[in-house]
Amino acid sequence: TTPNGYHSPPRGWNSFGMQVGIRSATHFAMTQNHTIAQCDLLADPDALGGAGYEYCSLDSGWSIGDHGDEHGRIMYVEKQLDLPALADHLHAKGLKLGVYVVPGAFSKDANKTIYGTHIRLNNTFTGHDNGLSRIDFNYTRDGVQQWHDSVVNQFAEWGVDFIKLDFVTPGSPEHDVHLSPDTSGSVIAFHKAIAKASRPMRLDVSWKLEPNVTYYDVSRRNADSMRIDQDINNQRADTFVSWATIQRAIDNCRQYINLHTHSVEPLTIYPDLDNLYVGNAANVSGITDAQRQTMMTFWLGAGANLLIGSDLLQLDDFGKKLLTDTEALDIADFTSQYPRQPRNPGTGGNIAQQLQAWIAGPDVSGEAVVVVANLGPPLGRSGYEDQPSVEGMVEVEVPFASLGIPGIHKVRDVWRHKDLPMRMDGLHVLLGEGESKLFKLTPVL
């Protein structure tokens, strides 16, 4: 269970990939009509309806960028959006609304009084301009929590269900703006505010959080999911992503899970590998169909956020299948309780390499989920540049002993919806570059 009471990662759509100038995607602007056009497809039975995608998450651009209301609270851009009306529209369809925030309050609001208090915002600031038109808070001062409470309470009145808190440090690249070395106090303040709010809300913290114990504890005690990599999308390019960046994201997942599954203490926060860009054909997504399926497989297996970054107006048949396959989405339900861990073929090790095997579980019945992948030769950010690599089709042998589950198992090929012959020794898989297999294993007693 996460700090705000959730038992699975969120599913939905996020606008960021559509906002950064991808030239091959349908034009998107942060407006009421454009947002509704994308998000209605989450509930449309002819598109993604019924697959559990419920969050319509607005990234940066929904709010006024340099000042708040008379109390310094964040405000939506009224010429573009009517957030309460948008929330009502989404809620009527069984969907939920998400918004994006960053640490600090606007420097232009320094002389405004925090709602419900006599405290001026200027009395809560450190004086450090973080490069986002905001001043960082001194989290020891009276008024800081009251400001966060007032912001979240207003979100609740609007109908917000999800908050993405970006630019949290340490971890986010400080040099890109002028972030303070530590803004983790904002995570705690938003969590406390959510606990008092009139409606439940998720808290997702970002941008590649510092995973060491001190700051990981802040995240896992206050947020529901945390980014473990930088943005994976291409910016101002012809396509959404590149395979090199997906390799990097998978390796960041490996590092994250290695760091935090050595203890018997249950995990309380879900990994956020950034948005899923599997819904569109290669000329839009930037990756082949095999790579799209592997991306989906790894996000499912990691128990990660399933927030789609694709252009939902350009879903192709294969993208729709990946995003709505019932058996595959059942895997996400399993891995939300049993985190997938790396067990390299033949060795059971957990180092980065081209040919990988991962296992989630087994659960109390002995059932497990296994991913076997050929991620292809390293493209510069894979984590296995110093390891041997091979090209083309590769035979991969995965002994059950290296997965830690000896014995005889029934094997289900999840994406093919096909039962394979029972195996008593392990899995034998033939994979091309970028290809993977997703198996469900059931022990034969």
Short mmCIF file of N, CA and C in Angstrom, two decimals, residues 57-218:
data_model
loop_
_atom_site.label_atom_id
_atom_site.label_comp_id
_atom_site.label_asym_id
_atom_site.label_seq_id
_atom_site.Cartn_x
_atom_site.Cartn_y
_atom_site.Cartn_z
N SER A 57 -3.87 13.25 -17.43
CA SER A 57 -2.87 14.01 -16.69
C SER A 57 -2.30 15.13 -17.55
N LEU A 58 -2.57 16.37 -17.14
CA LEU A 58 -2.05 17.54 -17.83
C LEU A 58 -0.65 17.85 -17.33
N ASP A 59 0.29 17.99 -18.24
CA ASP A 59 1.66 18.33 -17.84
C ASP A 59 1.81 19.84 -17.81
N SER A 60 3.05 20.34 -17.83
CA SER A 60 3.27 21.79 -17.73
C SER A 60 2.54 22.51 -18.85
N GLY A 61 2.03 23.68 -18.54
CA GLY A 61 1.32 24.47 -19.53
C GLY A 61 -0.14 24.70 -19.22
N TRP A 62 -0.67 23.97 -18.24
CA TRP A 62 -2.08 24.15 -17.89
C TRP A 62 -2.29 25.38 -17.00
N SER A 63 -1.20 25.81 -16.31
CA SER A 63 -1.33 26.88 -15.30
C SER A 63 -0.63 28.15 -15.76
N ILE A 64 -1.01 29.27 -15.15
CA ILE A 64 -0.35 30.55 -15.40
C ILE A 64 1.10 30.42 -14.92
N GLY A 65 2.04 30.91 -15.72
CA GLY A 65 3.44 30.59 -15.49
C GLY A 65 4.22 31.51 -14.59
N ASP A 66 3.65 32.66 -14.19
CA ASP A 66 4.48 33.58 -13.40
C ASP A 66 3.79 34.20 -12.20
N HIS A 67 2.50 33.87 -11.95
CA HIS A 67 1.83 34.39 -10.76
C HIS A 67 0.61 33.54 -10.44
N GLY A 68 0.19 33.63 -9.20
CA GLY A 68 -1.01 32.92 -8.78
C GLY A 68 -2.16 33.87 -8.53
N ASP A 69 -3.17 33.41 -7.78
CA ASP A 69 -4.33 34.25 -7.47
C ASP A 69 -3.97 35.20 -6.34
N GLU A 70 -4.97 35.80 -5.71
CA GLU A 70 -4.70 36.82 -4.69
C GLU A 70 -4.00 36.26 -3.46
N HIS A 71 -3.98 34.92 -3.32
CA HIS A 71 -3.29 34.28 -2.20
C HIS A 71 -2.07 33.49 -2.67
N GLY A 72 -1.66 33.68 -3.93
CA GLY A 72 -0.49 32.99 -4.44
C GLY A 72 -0.74 31.54 -4.80
N ARG A 73 -2.01 31.15 -4.94
CA ARG A 73 -2.33 29.77 -5.32
C ARG A 73 -2.27 29.63 -6.85
N ILE A 74 -1.90 28.44 -7.30
CA ILE A 74 -1.74 28.17 -8.72
C ILE A 74 -3.09 28.28 -9.42
N MET A 75 -3.08 28.91 -10.60
CA MET A 75 -4.33 29.12 -11.35
C MET A 75 -4.20 28.57 -12.76
N TYR A 76 -5.29 28.02 -13.27
CA TYR A 76 -5.28 27.55 -14.65
C TYR A 76 -5.45 28.72 -15.61
N VAL A 77 -4.99 28.54 -16.85
CA VAL A 77 -5.07 29.58 -17.87
C VAL A 77 -6.50 29.58 -18.42
N GLU A 78 -7.29 30.56 -18.04
CA GLU A 78 -8.72 30.53 -18.34
C GLU A 78 -9.01 30.64 -19.83
N LYS A 79 -8.11 31.24 -20.60
CA LYS A 79 -8.33 31.33 -22.05
C LYS A 79 -8.19 29.96 -22.72
N GLN A 80 -7.52 29.03 -22.04
CA GLN A 80 -7.29 27.72 -22.61
C GLN A 80 -8.16 26.63 -21.98
N LEU A 81 -8.39 26.75 -20.68
CA LEU A 81 -8.99 25.65 -19.93
C LEU A 81 -10.02 26.16 -18.92
N ASP A 82 -10.98 25.30 -18.63
CA ASP A 82 -11.87 25.46 -17.48
C ASP A 82 -11.72 24.18 -16.68
N LEU A 83 -10.81 24.18 -15.71
CA LEU A 83 -10.46 22.93 -15.04
C LEU A 83 -11.64 22.29 -14.30
N PRO A 84 -12.46 23.05 -13.55
CA PRO A 84 -13.61 22.39 -12.90
C PRO A 84 -14.55 21.74 -13.92
N ALA A 85 -14.79 22.41 -15.04
CA ALA A 85 -15.66 21.83 -16.06
C ALA A 85 -15.00 20.60 -16.69
N LEU A 86 -13.68 20.65 -16.89
CA LEU A 86 -12.96 19.50 -17.44
C LEU A 86 -13.06 18.32 -16.48
N ALA A 87 -12.86 18.59 -15.18
CA ALA A 87 -12.97 17.52 -14.18
C ALA A 87 -14.38 16.91 -14.20
N ASP A 88 -15.40 17.75 -14.28
CA ASP A 88 -16.78 17.23 -14.32
C ASP A 88 -17.00 16.35 -15.55
N HIS A 89 -16.47 16.80 -16.68
CA HIS A 89 -16.60 16.02 -17.93
C HIS A 89 -15.93 14.67 -17.78
N LEU A 90 -14.71 14.67 -17.25
CA LEU A 90 -13.98 13.41 -17.10
C LEU A 90 -14.65 12.50 -16.08
N HIS A 91 -15.05 13.05 -14.94
CA HIS A 91 -15.67 12.24 -13.90
C HIS A 91 -16.96 11.59 -14.41
N ALA A 92 -17.70 12.29 -15.25
CA ALA A 92 -18.93 11.73 -15.80
C ALA A 92 -18.66 10.50 -16.66
N LYS A 93 -17.44 10.40 -17.19
CA LYS A 93 -17.05 9.26 -18.02
C LYS A 93 -16.26 8.20 -17.23
N GLY A 94 -16.16 8.40 -15.91
CA GLY A 94 -15.40 7.46 -15.09
C GLY A 94 -13.91 7.70 -15.13
N LEU A 95 -13.49 8.89 -15.60
CA LEU A 95 -12.08 9.23 -15.69
C LEU A 95 -11.69 10.19 -14.56
N LYS A 96 -10.39 10.49 -14.47
CA LYS A 96 -9.87 11.33 -13.39
C LYS A 96 -8.90 12.36 -13.97
N LEU A 97 -8.76 13.47 -13.25
CA LEU A 97 -7.95 14.59 -13.73
C LEU A 97 -6.63 14.68 -12.96
N GLY A 98 -5.54 14.87 -13.71
CA GLY A 98 -4.24 15.09 -13.11
C GLY A 98 -3.66 16.42 -13.52
N VAL A 99 -2.87 17.04 -12.62
CA VAL A 99 -2.22 18.31 -12.91
C VAL A 99 -0.74 18.24 -12.52
N TYR A 100 0.02 19.18 -13.02
CA TYR A 100 1.48 19.24 -12.88
C TYR A 100 1.85 20.46 -12.06
N VAL A 101 2.77 20.26 -11.10
CA VAL A 101 3.27 21.37 -10.28
C VAL A 101 4.78 21.21 -10.10
N VAL A 102 5.42 22.28 -9.63
CA VAL A 102 6.85 22.25 -9.31
C VAL A 102 7.04 22.89 -7.93
N PRO A 103 8.19 22.68 -7.30
CA PRO A 103 8.41 23.25 -5.97
C PRO A 103 8.44 24.78 -5.99
N GLY A 104 8.08 25.37 -4.85
CA GLY A 104 8.18 26.81 -4.68
C GLY A 104 6.91 27.55 -5.05
N ALA A 105 6.91 28.85 -4.73
CA ALA A 105 5.80 29.74 -5.08
C ALA A 105 6.36 30.90 -5.89
N PHE A 106 5.48 31.55 -6.63
CA PHE A 106 5.92 32.59 -7.58
C PHE A 106 6.57 33.78 -6.87
N SER A 107 7.69 34.23 -7.43
CA SER A 107 8.36 35.40 -6.87
C SER A 107 7.48 36.63 -6.94
N LYS A 108 6.62 36.74 -7.97
CA LYS A 108 5.73 37.89 -8.07
C LYS A 108 4.67 37.93 -6.97
N ASP A 109 4.48 36.80 -6.29
CA ASP A 109 3.45 36.72 -5.25
C ASP A 109 4.01 36.95 -3.85
N ALA A 110 5.25 37.43 -3.75
CA ALA A 110 5.94 37.51 -2.46
C ALA A 110 5.15 38.29 -1.42
N ASN A 111 4.44 39.32 -1.83
CA ASN A 111 3.73 40.18 -0.86
C ASN A 111 2.28 39.76 -0.63
N LYS A 112 1.87 38.65 -1.23
CA LYS A 112 0.50 38.17 -1.03
C LYS A 112 0.40 37.37 0.28
N THR A 113 -0.79 37.35 0.83
CA THR A 113 -1.03 36.66 2.09
C THR A 113 -1.58 35.26 1.83
N ILE A 114 -1.01 34.29 2.50
CA ILE A 114 -1.44 32.90 2.34
C ILE A 114 -2.88 32.75 2.80
N TYR A 115 -3.66 32.03 2.03
CA TYR A 115 -5.09 31.85 2.31
C TYR A 115 -5.30 31.31 3.73
N GLY A 116 -6.22 31.98 4.45
CA GLY A 116 -6.57 31.55 5.81
C GLY A 116 -5.59 31.94 6.88
N THR A 117 -4.59 32.76 6.52
CA THR A 117 -3.57 33.19 7.50
C THR A 117 -3.33 34.69 7.35
N HIS A 118 -2.45 35.19 8.20
CA HIS A 118 -1.96 36.57 8.07
C HIS A 118 -0.49 36.57 7.64
N ILE A 119 -0.03 35.44 7.09
CA ILE A 119 1.38 35.27 6.76
C ILE A 119 1.62 35.63 5.30
N ARG A 120 2.59 36.50 5.08
CA ARG A 120 2.96 36.81 3.70
C ARG A 120 3.88 35.72 3.15
N LEU A 121 3.71 35.43 1.89
CA LEU A 121 4.56 34.42 1.27
C LEU A 121 6.04 34.75 1.41
N ASN A 122 6.38 36.01 1.37
CA ASN A 122 7.78 36.41 1.46
C ASN A 122 8.42 35.93 2.76
N ASN A 123 7.62 35.74 3.79
CA ASN A 123 8.15 35.28 5.08
C ASN A 123 8.40 33.78 5.12
N THR A 124 8.03 33.07 4.03
CA THR A 124 8.25 31.63 3.98
C THR A 124 9.37 31.25 3.01
N PHE A 125 9.92 32.22 2.32
CA PHE A 125 10.89 31.93 1.25
C PHE A 125 12.32 31.83 1.77
N THR A 126 13.15 31.09 1.00
CA THR A 126 14.59 31.07 1.28
C THR A 126 15.29 32.25 0.63
N GLY A 127 14.66 32.83 -0.39
CA GLY A 127 15.29 33.88 -1.18
C GLY A 127 15.97 33.35 -2.43
N HIS A 128 15.98 32.02 -2.60
CA HIS A 128 16.64 31.41 -3.76
C HIS A 128 15.65 31.32 -4.92
N ASP A 129 15.95 32.01 -6.03
CA ASP A 129 15.16 31.90 -7.25
C ASP A 129 15.56 30.62 -7.96
N ASN A 130 14.59 29.70 -8.14
CA ASN A 130 14.95 28.38 -8.68
C ASN A 130 14.93 28.30 -10.20
N GLY A 131 14.76 29.44 -10.86
CA GLY A 131 14.80 29.45 -12.31
C GLY A 131 13.48 29.09 -12.97
N LEU A 132 12.45 28.88 -12.18
CA LEU A 132 11.12 28.53 -12.69
C LEU A 132 10.11 29.62 -12.36
N SER A 133 10.61 30.86 -12.25
CA SER A 133 9.79 32.02 -11.85
C SER A 133 9.30 31.89 -10.42
N ARG A 134 9.96 31.04 -9.65
CA ARG A 134 9.54 30.76 -8.29
C ARG A 134 10.70 30.92 -7.31
N ILE A 135 10.34 31.14 -6.04
CA ILE A 135 11.30 31.15 -4.94
C ILE A 135 11.07 29.89 -4.12
N ASP A 136 12.15 29.25 -3.71
CA ASP A 136 12.02 28.04 -2.90
C ASP A 136 11.56 28.38 -1.49
N PHE A 137 10.87 27.42 -0.88
CA PHE A 137 10.40 27.58 0.49
C PHE A 137 11.49 27.19 1.49
N ASN A 138 11.46 27.85 2.64
CA ASN A 138 12.16 27.38 3.83
C ASN A 138 11.15 26.54 4.59
N TYR A 139 11.30 25.22 4.52
CA TYR A 139 10.26 24.32 5.01
C TYR A 139 10.15 24.29 6.53
N THR A 140 10.99 25.03 7.23
CA THR A 140 10.88 25.10 8.69
C THR A 140 9.97 26.25 9.13
N ARG A 141 9.54 27.09 8.20
CA ARG A 141 8.81 28.31 8.58
C ARG A 141 7.30 28.11 8.58
N ASP A 142 6.66 28.81 9.51
CA ASP A 142 5.21 28.81 9.57
C ASP A 142 4.65 29.44 8.30
N GLY A 143 3.62 28.83 7.76
CA GLY A 143 3.00 29.32 6.54
C GLY A 143 3.26 28.41 5.34
N VAL A 144 4.38 27.68 5.35
CA VAL A 144 4.70 26.83 4.21
C VAL A 144 3.65 25.72 4.05
N GLN A 145 3.36 25.01 5.13
CA GLN A 145 2.36 23.94 5.02
C GLN A 145 0.98 24.52 4.72
N GLN A 146 0.68 25.69 5.31
CA GLN A 146 -0.62 26.31 5.05
C GLN A 146 -0.78 26.65 3.57
N TRP A 147 0.31 27.09 2.92
CA TRP A 147 0.23 27.38 1.48
C TRP A 147 -0.05 26.11 0.69
N HIS A 148 0.68 25.06 0.99
CA HIS A 148 0.45 23.79 0.29
C HIS A 148 -0.97 23.29 0.54
N ASP A 149 -1.45 23.43 1.78
CA ASP A 149 -2.83 23.02 2.08
C ASP A 149 -3.81 23.80 1.22
N SER A 150 -3.58 25.10 1.09
CA SER A 150 -4.51 25.94 0.33
C SER A 150 -4.51 25.57 -1.15
N VAL A 151 -3.35 25.25 -1.69
CA VAL A 151 -3.26 24.85 -3.10
C VAL A 151 -3.98 23.53 -3.32
N VAL A 152 -3.70 22.54 -2.49
CA VAL A 152 -4.31 21.22 -2.66
C VAL A 152 -5.82 21.28 -2.40
N ASN A 153 -6.24 22.08 -1.43
CA ASN A 153 -7.68 22.24 -1.19
C ASN A 153 -8.38 22.82 -2.41
N GLN A 154 -7.72 23.77 -3.07
CA GLN A 154 -8.31 24.33 -4.28
C GLN A 154 -8.34 23.30 -5.40
N PHE A 155 -7.28 22.50 -5.51
CA PHE A 155 -7.29 21.40 -6.47
C PHE A 155 -8.49 20.48 -6.20
N ALA A 156 -8.71 20.16 -4.92
CA ALA A 156 -9.82 19.28 -4.56
C ALA A 156 -11.16 19.89 -4.97
N GLU A 157 -11.30 21.20 -4.77
CA GLU A 157 -12.54 21.87 -5.17
C GLU A 157 -12.73 21.81 -6.69
N TRP A 158 -11.65 21.87 -7.43
CA TRP A 158 -11.74 21.77 -8.89
C TRP A 158 -12.04 20.35 -9.35
N GLY A 159 -11.72 19.35 -8.52
CA GLY A 159 -11.93 17.96 -8.91
C GLY A 159 -10.68 17.22 -9.33
N VAL A 160 -9.51 17.70 -8.91
CA VAL A 160 -8.25 17.06 -9.26
C VAL A 160 -8.08 15.75 -8.49
N ASP A 161 -7.52 14.73 -9.17
CA ASP A 161 -7.34 13.40 -8.58
C ASP A 161 -5.88 12.95 -8.53
N PHE A 162 -4.98 13.71 -9.15
CA PHE A 162 -3.60 13.25 -9.34
C PHE A 162 -2.71 14.48 -9.43
N ILE A 163 -1.60 14.46 -8.71
CA ILE A 163 -0.63 15.56 -8.78
C ILE A 163 0.72 14.99 -9.19
N LYS A 164 1.29 15.55 -10.25
CA LYS A 164 2.66 15.23 -10.63
C LYS A 164 3.54 16.38 -10.17
N LEU A 165 4.44 16.09 -9.22
CA LEU A 165 5.36 17.09 -8.67
C LEU A 165 6.72 16.89 -9.32
N ASP A 166 7.10 17.83 -10.17
CA ASP A 166 8.30 17.70 -10.98
C ASP A 166 9.44 18.56 -10.41
N PHE A 167 10.65 18.34 -10.94
CA PHE A 167 11.83 19.11 -10.55
C PHE A 167 12.18 18.95 -9.07
N VAL A 168 11.91 17.77 -8.52
CA VAL A 168 12.28 17.50 -7.13
C VAL A 168 13.77 17.16 -7.08
N THR A 169 14.47 17.74 -6.14
CA THR A 169 15.88 17.44 -5.93
C THR A 169 16.08 16.87 -4.53
N PRO A 170 17.20 16.14 -4.33
CA PRO A 170 18.26 15.84 -5.29
C PRO A 170 17.83 14.79 -6.31
N GLY A 171 18.41 14.89 -7.49
CA GLY A 171 18.11 13.97 -8.56
C GLY A 171 17.82 14.69 -9.85
N SER A 172 16.83 15.59 -9.85
CA SER A 172 16.54 16.34 -11.07
C SER A 172 17.77 17.15 -11.46
N PRO A 173 18.07 17.23 -12.75
CA PRO A 173 19.28 17.95 -13.19
C PRO A 173 19.24 19.42 -12.78
N GLU A 174 19.96 19.76 -11.73
CA GLU A 174 19.89 21.11 -11.16
C GLU A 174 20.41 22.16 -12.14
N HIS A 175 21.37 21.78 -12.99
CA HIS A 175 21.99 22.77 -13.86
C HIS A 175 21.05 23.24 -14.96
N ASP A 176 19.99 22.45 -15.25
CA ASP A 176 19.08 22.84 -16.32
C ASP A 176 18.30 24.10 -15.98
N VAL A 177 18.04 24.30 -14.70
CA VAL A 177 17.48 25.57 -14.23
C VAL A 177 18.41 26.06 -13.12
N HIS A 178 17.90 26.41 -12.00
CA HIS A 178 18.77 26.79 -10.87
C HIS A 178 18.16 26.23 -9.60
N LEU A 179 17.89 24.95 -9.63
CA LEU A 179 17.19 24.33 -8.51
C LEU A 179 18.06 24.31 -7.26
N SER A 180 17.38 24.38 -6.11
CA SER A 180 18.09 24.16 -4.85
C SER A 180 18.54 22.71 -4.79
N PRO A 181 19.61 22.42 -4.06
CA PRO A 181 20.10 21.03 -3.98
C PRO A 181 19.10 20.07 -3.36
N ASP A 182 18.17 20.60 -2.54
CA ASP A 182 17.22 19.72 -1.85
C ASP A 182 15.85 20.40 -1.78
N THR A 183 14.91 19.93 -2.62
CA THR A 183 13.53 20.40 -2.53
C THR A 183 12.60 19.26 -2.10
N SER A 184 13.17 18.27 -1.44
CA SER A 184 12.35 17.12 -1.02
C SER A 184 11.29 17.51 0.00
N GLY A 185 11.48 18.66 0.66
CA GLY A 185 10.45 19.13 1.58
C GLY A 185 9.12 19.35 0.90
N SER A 186 9.13 19.64 -0.42
CA SER A 186 7.88 19.84 -1.14
C SER A 186 7.09 18.54 -1.24
N VAL A 187 7.80 17.41 -1.31
CA VAL A 187 7.12 16.10 -1.37
C VAL A 187 6.35 15.88 -0.07
N ILE A 188 7.01 16.16 1.05
CA ILE A 188 6.38 15.98 2.36
C ILE A 188 5.18 16.92 2.52
N ALA A 189 5.37 18.18 2.10
CA ALA A 189 4.29 19.17 2.27
C ALA A 189 3.07 18.82 1.43
N PHE A 190 3.28 18.38 0.19
CA PHE A 190 2.14 18.00 -0.64
C PHE A 190 1.45 16.75 -0.08
N HIS A 191 2.24 15.81 0.43
CA HIS A 191 1.63 14.62 1.02
C HIS A 191 0.75 14.98 2.23
N LYS A 192 1.26 15.83 3.09
CA LYS A 192 0.47 16.25 4.25
C LYS A 192 -0.81 16.97 3.83
N ALA A 193 -0.70 17.78 2.78
CA ALA A 193 -1.87 18.50 2.29
C ALA A 193 -2.90 17.54 1.70
N ILE A 194 -2.43 16.53 0.96
CA ILE A 194 -3.34 15.55 0.38
C ILE A 194 -4.07 14.78 1.46
N ALA A 195 -3.39 14.50 2.57
CA ALA A 195 -4.01 13.75 3.66
C ALA A 195 -5.18 14.51 4.27
N LYS A 196 -5.17 15.84 4.16
CA LYS A 196 -6.24 16.67 4.73
C LYS A 196 -7.31 17.03 3.72
N ALA A 197 -7.08 16.73 2.43
CA ALA A 197 -7.96 17.20 1.37
C ALA A 197 -9.30 16.47 1.38
N SER A 198 -10.27 17.06 0.71
CA SER A 198 -11.64 16.53 0.71
C SER A 198 -11.83 15.42 -0.32
N ARG A 199 -10.82 15.13 -1.13
CA ARG A 199 -10.91 14.02 -2.08
C ARG A 199 -9.54 13.36 -2.18
N PRO A 200 -9.52 12.05 -2.44
CA PRO A 200 -8.21 11.36 -2.55
C PRO A 200 -7.45 11.83 -3.77
N MET A 201 -6.14 11.85 -3.66
CA MET A 201 -5.27 12.21 -4.78
C MET A 201 -4.00 11.37 -4.73
N ARG A 202 -3.53 11.01 -5.91
CA ARG A 202 -2.22 10.40 -6.02
C ARG A 202 -1.16 11.50 -6.06
N LEU A 203 0.07 11.13 -5.65
CA LEU A 203 1.21 12.02 -5.76
C LEU A 203 2.34 11.27 -6.47
N ASP A 204 2.70 11.77 -7.66
CA ASP A 204 3.80 11.20 -8.45
C ASP A 204 4.94 12.21 -8.43
N VAL A 205 6.14 11.79 -8.00
CA VAL A 205 7.26 12.73 -7.91
C VAL A 205 8.28 12.42 -9.00
N SER A 206 8.94 13.51 -9.44
CA SER A 206 9.71 13.45 -10.67
C SER A 206 10.85 14.46 -10.54
N TRP A 207 11.97 14.40 -11.09
CA TRP A 207 12.43 14.06 -12.40
C TRP A 207 13.69 13.25 -12.19
N LYS A 208 13.64 11.95 -12.22
CA LYS A 208 14.72 11.05 -11.85
C LYS A 208 15.20 11.34 -10.43
N LEU A 209 14.46 10.82 -9.48
CA LEU A 209 14.74 11.06 -8.06
C LEU A 209 16.01 10.36 -7.60
N GLU A 210 16.68 10.99 -6.65
CA GLU A 210 17.85 10.38 -6.02
C GLU A 210 17.39 9.11 -5.29
N PRO A 211 17.96 7.93 -5.66
CA PRO A 211 17.45 6.68 -5.08
C PRO A 211 18.13 6.24 -3.79
N ASN A 212 19.10 7.04 -3.27
CA ASN A 212 19.77 6.56 -2.06
C ASN A 212 18.81 6.56 -0.88
N VAL A 213 19.22 5.92 0.20
CA VAL A 213 18.30 5.61 1.28
C VAL A 213 17.64 6.85 1.87
N THR A 214 18.40 7.91 2.12
CA THR A 214 17.85 9.10 2.77
C THR A 214 16.71 9.69 1.97
N TYR A 215 16.93 9.92 0.70
CA TYR A 215 15.90 10.59 -0.11
C TYR A 215 14.88 9.61 -0.65
N TYR A 216 15.26 8.35 -0.79
CA TYR A 216 14.27 7.33 -1.14
C TYR A 216 13.23 7.23 -0.04
N ASP A 217 13.65 7.33 1.20
CA ASP A 217 12.70 7.27 2.31
C ASP A 217 11.70 8.41 2.24
N VAL A 218 12.14 9.61 1.83
CA VAL A 218 11.20 10.72 1.68
C VAL A 218 10.15 10.37 0.64
#
